[in-house]
Structures are given as structure tokens and as C-alpha cells.
mmCIF file of C-alpha atoms and ligand atoms in Angstrom:
data_model
loop_
_atom_site.group_PDB
_atom_site.id
_atom_site.type_symbol
_atom_site.label_atom_id
_atom_site.label_comp_id
_atom_site.label_asym_id
_atom_site.label_seq_id
_atom_site.Cartn_x
_atom_site.Cartn_y
_atom_site.Cartn_z
ATOM 1 C CA MET A 932 0.209 0.012 0.376
ATOM 2 C CA GLU A 933 1.419 3.675 -0.491
ATOM 3 C CA LEU A 934 0.370 7.052 -0.652
ATOM 4 C CA GLN A 935 -0.202 8.794 -4.023
ATOM 5 C CA LEU A 936 0.396 13.179 -3.255
ATOM 6 C CA ARG A 937 0.068 15.792 -5.845
ATOM 7 C CA MET A 938 0.612 19.307 -4.315
ATOM 8 C CA LEU A 939 -1.708 21.328 -6.321
ATOM 9 C CA GLY A 940 0.119 24.321 -4.779
ATOM 10 C CA THR A 941 3.205 24.599 -2.220
ATOM 11 C CA GLY A 942 2.834 28.453 -1.769
ATOM 12 C CA GLY A 943 2.355 30.262 1.135
ATOM 13 C CA ALA A 944 -0.664 32.863 1.346
ATOM 14 C CA PHE A 945 1.160 35.734 -0.384
ATOM 15 C CA SER A 946 2.808 33.616 -2.965
ATOM 16 C CA THR A 947 1.992 33.991 -6.668
ATOM 17 C CA ARG A 948 3.954 32.049 -8.449
ATOM 18 C CA TYR A 949 3.826 28.183 -6.726
ATOM 19 C CA ALA A 950 -0.342 28.849 -5.923
ATOM 20 C CA ASN A 951 -2.382 27.804 -2.252
ATOM 21 C CA ASN A 952 -0.603 25.208 -0.256
ATOM 22 C CA ASN A 953 -3.331 22.520 -1.072
ATOM 23 C CA ALA A 954 -3.005 18.388 -1.586
ATOM 24 C CA LEU A 955 -4.346 15.166 -3.492
ATOM 25 C CA MET A 956 -3.555 12.185 -1.356
ATOM 26 C CA THR A 957 -4.823 9.257 -2.944
ATOM 27 C CA ILE A 958 -5.051 5.395 -0.554
ATOM 28 C CA GLY A 959 -6.145 2.566 -2.370
ATOM 29 C CA ASP A 960 -9.277 3.772 -4.755
ATOM 30 C CA PHE A 961 -9.678 7.155 -2.459
ATOM 31 C CA THR A 962 -8.638 10.787 -3.655
ATOM 32 C CA LEU A 963 -8.612 13.374 -0.735
ATOM 33 C CA LEU A 964 -8.440 17.038 -1.564
ATOM 34 C CA VAL A 965 -6.599 18.326 1.725
ATOM 35 C CA ASP A 966 -7.599 21.912 1.531
ATOM 36 C CA CYS A 967 -9.495 23.819 -1.244
ATOM 37 C CA GLY A 968 -7.797 27.340 -1.609
ATOM 38 C CA VAL A 969 -8.545 30.314 -4.013
ATOM 39 C CA THR A 970 -6.080 28.747 -6.408
ATOM 40 C CA ALA A 971 -7.361 25.233 -6.425
ATOM 41 C CA ILE A 972 -10.266 24.855 -8.819
ATOM 42 C CA ARG A 973 -7.369 26.231 -11.617
ATOM 43 C CA SER A 974 -5.059 23.787 -10.346
ATOM 44 C CA LEU A 975 -6.968 21.057 -10.697
ATOM 45 C CA HIS A 976 -7.703 22.323 -14.155
ATOM 46 C CA GLU A 977 -4.019 22.455 -14.882
ATOM 47 C CA MET A 978 -3.575 18.979 -13.890
ATOM 48 C CA LYS A 979 -6.290 17.573 -15.285
ATOM 49 C CA VAL A 980 -7.930 16.153 -12.265
ATOM 50 C CA PRO A 981 -11.401 16.296 -12.858
ATOM 51 C CA LEU A 982 -13.944 17.763 -10.007
ATOM 52 C CA THR A 983 -15.407 14.093 -9.816
ATOM 53 C CA SER A 984 -12.638 12.350 -9.575
ATOM 54 C CA ILE A 985 -12.098 13.752 -5.651
ATOM 55 C CA ASP A 986 -14.136 11.160 -3.206
ATOM 56 C CA GLY A 987 -13.813 13.855 -0.204
ATOM 57 C CA VAL A 988 -12.669 17.132 0.784
ATOM 58 C CA PHE A 989 -10.954 18.267 4.008
ATOM 59 C CA ILE A 990 -10.571 21.578 5.416
ATOM 60 C CA THR A 991 -7.657 22.340 8.094
ATOM 61 C CA HIS A 992 -8.757 25.738 8.987
ATOM 62 C CA GLN A 993 -10.461 28.835 7.242
ATOM 63 C CA HIS A 994 -7.916 31.441 6.157
ATOM 64 C CA ALA A 995 -8.726 31.513 2.024
ATOM 65 C CA ASP A 996 -5.795 29.479 0.664
ATOM 66 C CA HIS A 997 -7.627 26.901 2.336
ATOM 67 C CA ILE A 998 -11.172 27.006 1.495
ATOM 68 C CA GLY A 999 -11.258 30.212 -0.647
ATOM 69 C CA GLY A 1000 -12.158 27.617 -3.488
ATOM 70 C CA LEU A 1001 -14.883 25.432 -1.474
ATOM 71 C CA GLU A 1002 -17.897 27.565 -3.274
ATOM 72 C CA GLU A 1003 -16.706 26.927 -6.581
ATOM 73 C CA PHE A 1004 -16.159 23.142 -5.397
ATOM 74 C CA ALA A 1005 -19.534 23.187 -3.952
ATOM 75 C CA PHE A 1006 -21.868 25.096 -7.406
ATOM 76 C CA GLN A 1007 -19.679 22.932 -9.747
ATOM 77 C CA MET A 1008 -20.876 19.904 -8.184
ATOM 78 C CA LEU A 1009 -24.235 21.011 -7.402
ATOM 79 C CA TYR A 1010 -24.833 22.820 -10.834
ATOM 80 C CA VAL A 1011 -22.160 21.114 -13.391
ATOM 81 C CA TYR A 1012 -22.328 18.115 -11.717
ATOM 82 C CA ARG A 1013 -25.171 16.799 -9.814
ATOM 83 C CA GLN A 1014 -23.227 15.515 -7.385
ATOM 84 C CA LYS A 1015 -22.818 15.821 -3.759
ATOM 85 C CA PRO A 1016 -19.717 15.472 -2.350
ATOM 86 C CA LYS A 1017 -18.393 14.362 0.761
ATOM 87 C CA LEU A 1018 -16.844 17.224 3.340
ATOM 88 C CA PHE A 1019 -14.686 16.236 6.229
ATOM 89 C CA VAL A 1020 -14.528 18.540 8.417
ATOM 90 C CA PRO A 1021 -13.140 18.519 11.953
ATOM 91 C CA SER A 1022 -16.012 19.029 14.689
ATOM 92 C CA THR A 1023 -15.056 22.507 15.712
ATOM 93 C CA LEU A 1024 -14.923 23.587 12.343
ATOM 94 C CA ARG A 1025 -18.255 22.743 11.236
ATOM 95 C CA ASN A 1026 -20.335 25.855 12.279
ATOM 96 C CA VAL A 1027 -17.549 28.424 11.725
ATOM 97 C CA LEU A 1028 -16.808 27.255 8.459
ATOM 98 C CA TRP A 1029 -20.493 28.017 7.055
ATOM 99 C CA GLU A 1030 -21.510 30.845 9.120
ATOM 100 C CA ASN A 1031 -18.325 32.867 9.504
ATOM 101 C CA SER A 1032 -16.817 31.852 5.847
ATOM 102 C CA LEU A 1033 -19.453 29.859 3.192
ATOM 103 C CA LYS A 1034 -23.448 31.257 4.119
ATOM 104 C CA GLY A 1035 -22.757 34.572 2.559
ATOM 105 C CA GLY A 1036 -21.743 33.243 -1.114
ATOM 106 C CA MET A 1037 -24.376 29.944 -0.486
ATOM 107 C CA ILE A 1038 -27.214 30.179 1.244
ATOM 108 C CA ASN A 1039 -29.806 30.507 -1.247
ATOM 109 C CA PRO A 1040 -33.107 30.185 0.761
ATOM 110 C CA GLU A 1041 -35.241 29.916 -2.402
ATOM 111 C CA ALA A 1042 -33.116 26.837 -3.675
ATOM 112 C CA GLY A 1043 -33.574 25.406 -0.381
ATOM 113 C CA LEU A 1044 -30.056 25.696 0.226
ATOM 114 C CA ASN A 1045 -29.494 26.912 3.532
ATOM 115 C CA SER A 1046 -27.000 25.140 5.560
ATOM 116 C CA LEU A 1047 -23.696 23.083 4.837
ATOM 117 C CA ASP A 1048 -25.650 19.846 4.246
ATOM 118 C CA ASP A 1049 -27.435 21.061 1.275
ATOM 119 C CA TYR A 1050 -24.335 20.950 -0.794
ATOM 120 C CA PHE A 1051 -22.047 18.504 0.957
ATOM 121 C CA GLU A 1052 -21.936 15.005 2.630
ATOM 122 C CA VAL A 1053 -20.780 16.580 5.960
ATOM 123 C CA ILE A 1054 -18.546 14.009 8.097
ATOM 124 C CA GLU A 1055 -17.614 14.925 11.058
ATOM 125 C CA ILE A 1056 -13.973 14.182 12.099
ATOM 126 C CA ALA A 1057 -13.459 14.366 16.194
ATOM 127 C CA GLU A 1058 -10.137 14.786 18.088
ATOM 128 C CA GLY A 1059 -8.361 11.732 19.373
ATOM 129 C CA SER A 1060 -9.074 8.805 17.060
ATOM 130 C CA ALA A 1061 -8.257 7.850 13.355
ATOM 131 C CA ALA A 1062 -11.202 8.174 10.838
ATOM 132 C CA LYS A 1063 -11.883 5.786 8.094
ATOM 133 C CA LEU A 1064 -12.342 7.737 5.253
ATOM 134 C CA SER A 1065 -12.209 4.133 2.898
ATOM 135 C CA GLU A 1066 -11.006 0.523 3.542
ATOM 136 C CA ASP A 1067 -7.206 1.863 3.155
ATOM 137 C CA PHE A 1068 -7.410 5.628 4.115
ATOM 138 C CA ARG A 1069 -6.936 6.437 7.716
ATOM 139 C CA LEU A 1070 -6.986 10.418 8.986
ATOM 140 C CA GLU A 1071 -5.949 11.504 12.594
ATOM 141 C CA ILE A 1072 -6.647 15.482 13.265
ATOM 142 C CA LEU A 1073 -4.643 16.664 15.507
ATOM 143 C CA PRO A 1074 -4.728 20.482 16.795
ATOM 144 C CA SER A 1075 -1.941 22.581 15.391
ATOM 145 C CA GLU A 1076 -1.127 26.343 17.029
ATOM 146 C CA HIS A 1077 -1.918 28.543 14.267
ATOM 147 C CA VAL A 1078 -4.091 31.345 14.672
ATOM 148 C CA ARG A 1079 -4.024 31.385 18.517
ATOM 149 C CA TYR A 1080 -8.192 30.899 20.232
ATOM 150 C CA LYS A 1081 -9.201 29.182 15.995
ATOM 151 C CA SER A 1082 -9.251 26.026 15.202
ATOM 152 C CA SER A 1083 -6.803 24.740 12.858
ATOM 153 C CA TYR A 1084 -5.220 21.315 12.295
ATOM 154 C CA SER A 1085 -2.014 19.260 11.099
ATOM 155 C CA LEU A 1086 -2.932 15.964 9.720
ATOM 156 C CA LEU A 1087 -1.774 12.221 10.486
ATOM 157 C CA VAL A 1088 -2.377 9.239 7.670
ATOM 158 C CA ASN A 1089 -2.213 5.479 8.063
ATOM 159 C CA ASP A 1090 0.218 6.815 11.381
ATOM 160 C CA ARG A 1091 2.990 6.912 8.298
ATOM 161 C CA LEU A 1092 2.725 10.316 7.190
ATOM 162 C CA TYR A 1093 2.621 14.141 8.898
ATOM 163 C CA TYR A 1094 0.819 17.001 6.740
ATOM 164 C CA SER A 1095 1.123 19.850 9.347
ATOM 165 C CA ALA A 1096 -0.631 22.584 7.423
ATOM 166 C CA ASP A 1097 -0.261 26.126 9.054
ATOM 167 C CA THR A 1098 1.083 25.941 11.943
ATOM 168 C CA ARG A 1099 3.265 27.275 14.038
ATOM 169 C CA PHE A 1100 7.012 25.404 15.146
ATOM 170 C CA ASN A 1101 6.000 22.270 17.275
ATOM 171 C CA ARG A 1102 9.259 20.471 18.649
ATOM 172 C CA ALA A 1103 7.356 18.331 21.122
ATOM 173 C CA ARG A 1104 4.903 17.007 18.437
ATOM 174 C CA LEU A 1105 7.024 16.293 16.037
ATOM 175 C CA GLU A 1106 9.779 14.445 17.701
ATOM 176 C CA GLU A 1107 6.968 12.823 19.643
ATOM 177 C CA LEU A 1108 5.729 11.435 15.826
ATOM 178 C CA HIS A 1109 9.421 10.836 14.578
ATOM 179 C CA ASP A 1110 9.501 8.421 17.614
ATOM 180 C CA ARG A 1111 5.960 6.884 17.242
ATOM 181 C CA GLY A 1112 7.716 6.025 13.576
ATOM 182 C CA VAL A 1113 6.178 8.461 11.286
ATOM 183 C CA ARG A 1114 8.152 8.643 8.157
ATOM 184 C CA TYR A 1115 7.355 11.568 6.358
ATOM 185 C CA PHE A 1116 7.264 14.935 7.293
ATOM 186 C CA LEU A 1117 4.841 17.744 5.076
ATOM 187 C CA HIS A 1118 6.085 21.009 6.547
ATOM 188 C CA GLU A 1119 4.907 24.385 6.303
ATOM 189 C CA CYS A 1120 7.858 26.558 6.669
ATOM 190 C CA LYS A 1121 8.220 30.554 6.317
ATOM 191 C CA LEU A 1122 11.756 30.701 4.935
ATOM 192 C CA TYR A 1123 12.401 33.764 7.039
ATOM 193 C CA GLY A 1124 11.845 36.317 8.963
ATOM 194 C CA ALA A 1125 9.916 36.148 12.470
ATOM 195 C CA PRO A 1126 7.662 32.888 12.930
ATOM 196 C CA GLY A 1127 4.312 34.935 13.464
ATOM 197 C CA VAL A 1128 1.393 32.533 12.928
ATOM 198 C CA HIS A 1129 4.122 30.168 10.814
ATOM 199 C CA THR A 1130 7.066 27.766 11.564
ATOM 200 C CA THR A 1131 10.527 28.692 10.239
ATOM 201 C CA LEU A 1132 13.032 27.635 8.530
ATOM 202 C CA GLU A 1133 15.755 28.919 11.395
ATOM 203 C CA GLU A 1134 12.799 26.699 13.480
ATOM 204 C CA LEU A 1135 13.063 23.626 11.274
ATOM 205 C CA LEU A 1136 16.927 23.617 11.150
ATOM 206 C CA THR A 1137 16.978 23.018 14.830
ATOM 207 C CA LEU A 1138 15.524 19.447 14.826
ATOM 208 C CA PRO A 1139 17.769 16.206 14.679
ATOM 209 C CA GLU A 1140 19.306 15.752 11.287
ATOM 210 C CA GLU A 1141 17.424 11.958 10.834
ATOM 211 C CA LEU A 1142 14.081 13.769 11.447
ATOM 212 C CA GLN A 1143 15.128 16.737 9.214
ATOM 213 C CA GLU A 1144 15.954 13.865 6.541
ATOM 214 C CA LYS A 1145 12.355 12.569 6.374
ATOM 215 C CA ILE A 1146 10.941 16.465 5.971
ATOM 216 C CA GLN A 1147 9.825 18.369 2.837
ATOM 217 C CA LEU A 1148 8.668 21.684 2.969
ATOM 218 C CA MET A 1149 5.976 23.426 1.251
ATOM 219 C CA HIS A 1150 3.834 26.534 2.076
ATOM 220 C CA TYR A 1151 6.648 29.117 1.322
ATOM 221 C CA SER A 1152 7.369 32.013 -0.492
ATOM 222 C CA ASP A 1153 7.866 33.485 -4.079
ATOM 223 C CA ASP A 1154 11.766 33.411 -3.797
ATOM 224 C CA MET A 1155 12.118 29.736 -2.389
ATOM 225 C CA GLU A 1156 14.458 29.568 -4.875
ATOM 226 C CA ASN A 1157 16.916 31.362 -3.468
ATOM 227 C CA TYR A 1158 17.073 28.970 -0.297
ATOM 228 C CA ILE A 1159 18.111 25.666 -2.600
ATOM 229 C CA GLY A 1160 21.136 24.526 -0.723
ATOM 230 C CA ARG A 1161 20.472 26.384 3.114
ATOM 231 C CA THR A 1162 17.757 23.429 3.573
ATOM 232 C CA GLY A 1163 19.642 21.102 5.813
ATOM 233 C CA PRO A 1164 18.538 17.712 5.064
ATOM 234 C CA MET A 1165 15.117 19.119 3.769
ATOM 235 C CA THR A 1166 13.892 19.213 0.671
ATOM 236 C CA PHE A 1167 11.393 21.324 -1.197
ATOM 237 C CA LEU A 1168 7.673 19.644 -2.025
ATOM 238 C CA HIS A 1169 7.180 20.700 -5.789
ATOM 239 C CA GLN A 1170 3.681 21.709 -7.165
ATOM 240 C CA HIS A 1171 2.202 18.780 -9.047
ATOM 241 C CA GLU A 1172 5.150 16.401 -8.895
ATOM 242 C CA LEU A 1173 3.598 12.667 -7.998
ATOM 243 C CA TYR A 1174 5.031 12.219 -4.524
ATOM 244 C CA ARG A 1175 5.010 7.757 -3.745
ATOM 245 C CA TYR A 1176 5.177 7.049 -0.214
ATOM 246 C CA PRO A 1177 5.081 3.472 0.989
ATOM 247 C CA LEU A 1178 2.865 2.846 4.078
ATOM 248 C CA ASP A 1179 3.933 -0.664 5.032
HETATM 249 O O1 6SY B 1349 -2.544 36.421 12.613
HETATM 250 C C1 6SY B 1349 -2.255 36.533 11.308
HETATM 251 C C2 6SY B 1349 -2.818 36.155 10.442
HETATM 252 C C3 6SY B 1349 -2.876 36.331 9.368
HETATM 253 N N1 6SY B 1349 -1.688 36.250 9.225
HETATM 254 C C4 6SY B 1349 -0.734 36.493 7.312
HETATM 255 O O2 6SY B 1349 -1.731 36.542 7.113
HETATM 256 C C5 6SY B 1349 -1.964 34.728 6.376
HETATM 257 C C6 6SY B 1349 -2.896 33.920 5.908
HETATM 258 O O3 6SY B 1349 -2.746 33.005 5.452
HETATM 259 P P1 6SY B 1349 -1.815 31.673 6.294
HETATM 260 O O4 6SY B 1349 -2.499 30.869 7.358
HETATM 261 O O5 6SY B 1349 -1.517 31.192 5.096
HETATM 262 O O6 6SY B 1349 -0.419 32.576 6.136
HETATM 263 C C7 6SY B 1349 -1.212 34.386 6.762
HETATM 264 C C8 6SY B 1349 -0.021 35.080 6.903
HETATM 265 O O7 6SY B 1349 0.519 35.157 5.801
HETATM 266 C C9 6SY B 1349 -0.528 36.448 9.842
HETATM 267 O O8 6SY B 1349 0.364 36.385 9.575
HETATM 268 N N2 6SY B 1349 -0.737 36.763 11.133
HETATM 269 ZN ZN1 ZN B 1350 -2.156 28.955 4.483
HETATM 270 ZN ZN1 ZN B 1351 -3.196 30.001 8.020
#
């Protein structure tokens, strides 16, 4: 069994070169879109991935580079393809995702479209245990500290691949997961400046060498090329490339 990954984009929120940091993960016959930002629909078109080939969408948090394409995804699925896609959403985000982000553009009482459930088959994911998205695809959500007092999540897939999404540096978590046998770490990276709500390259470079060797960097700024050769053993993820991660 392997996880196949293609990044729709690998850019930070203000990147114009690398598109929003959204990921397509396939295990067995199940394909999950992790986040659906402003650039997601265009990226999928460029990758020749039909919207109908996506078995479900998972949302990590409410910033536009992670949910800004969800309205178009929902509208296309409803009005073009007449399908109701699965939306996997952390329990703490379900209500605010609709009330504070999507409702303004998507509510349509005349058409009976009044809630998230009218567009999606909503499947809440709770913290603390892995959810089975399919026979082969297990997803655990790990609360992350990104913008304080707001929900955001990192992911653990099949106990083998960690996907940070947007988060401040969390050394204890990274080392604990590494000790538990997690093999692949896809980590966001702010290449320069103070951390703020993100993890900096400087912080990641303080991790043990054997952990850095397992890290691929994403959510980077447009000047990424200036940092090639300055990331220790860590490598950069590239948009649209196919990566394969054995899971056994
Ligand atoms: O408290 C805040 C909230 C936001 N921001 C910026 O806005 C961006 C929103 O998307 P992002 O989470 O990918 O990156 C964020 C940062 O670049 C910030 O610096 N501090
Ligand atoms: Zn982001
Ligand atoms: Zn964010």
C-alpha cells in the first residue's frame, strides 16, 4: 500500500508563483483533497484532475488559501455535475465554516440551500482517534497552534505521514511523532523573518538531523529558489509532481 501525493500548489498565502498549499492524497481507490484554496480549481484543471474524481475534501482551517475555492467546488458539483461531495470537517470547524466563511455566498433560501448539508455529505472528524475515510485511508486530526483561539489542524495519515498544514513550530509533537515511527513529514515553512503564525526554516533547522531528513517543505514564499542548498537535509515539495510514500 502506498500514498500518492500531488500538491495543487506549494505556496504560502501571498505566493503568486506556487499557488495555494493544497494537496491531493490517494490511497487505494480513495482520493482526498486536503484544503481547497482560492487557486484550487484552476490548479486541478491544470493537473487534468476532474472535480468528480475527488472522493472527499478535508479542511484544515478557515484561511482563504485553504477554503477560498470551496464555494466554487460546491457550486460546480451541484449545478454542473449534480453530485453531493463528501466534506470531512473537524467538529470544531463545522459550524464556523458555514456561519463565518461560506454562508454569505452560498445560502439560497429560494433553492432550499440553507446549510452546509445542502451542498455536502458532511462527515465530522473528532480529535483523538483516526477516522476511516475508506478501507485503506485513515486520517487523524491533530489540533495545531496557528492563529490563537481559532481551530486549525495538522494531519496524520495511516500513522505514517504527517502533514503540518499551517502551524507554529511544535518541536515536541514532531519529535514524538518521529519516535512513534512516522516516516514522512510534510511541513510548512516560512523561509525568513519572525515566526508569527508559521514555522520558520530557522526553527526547523534546529531539529535532529535524522528528523530533518524526513521533512519536505511546503507553503513557502516566491523566493524559494534562493533557499535551495540552505535547508540542511530537508527538501522542497514541488507543485503537480507525483510523490509516492510506501505505507507498510
Ligand atoms: O495573525 C495572523 C493572521 C494572518 N497572517 C498572515 O495572513 C495569512 C493568512 O494565510 P496563512 O495562514 O497562510 O498565512 C497568513 C499570514 O501570512 C499573519 O501573519 N498573522
Ligand atoms: Zn496558509
Ligand atoms: Zn493559515
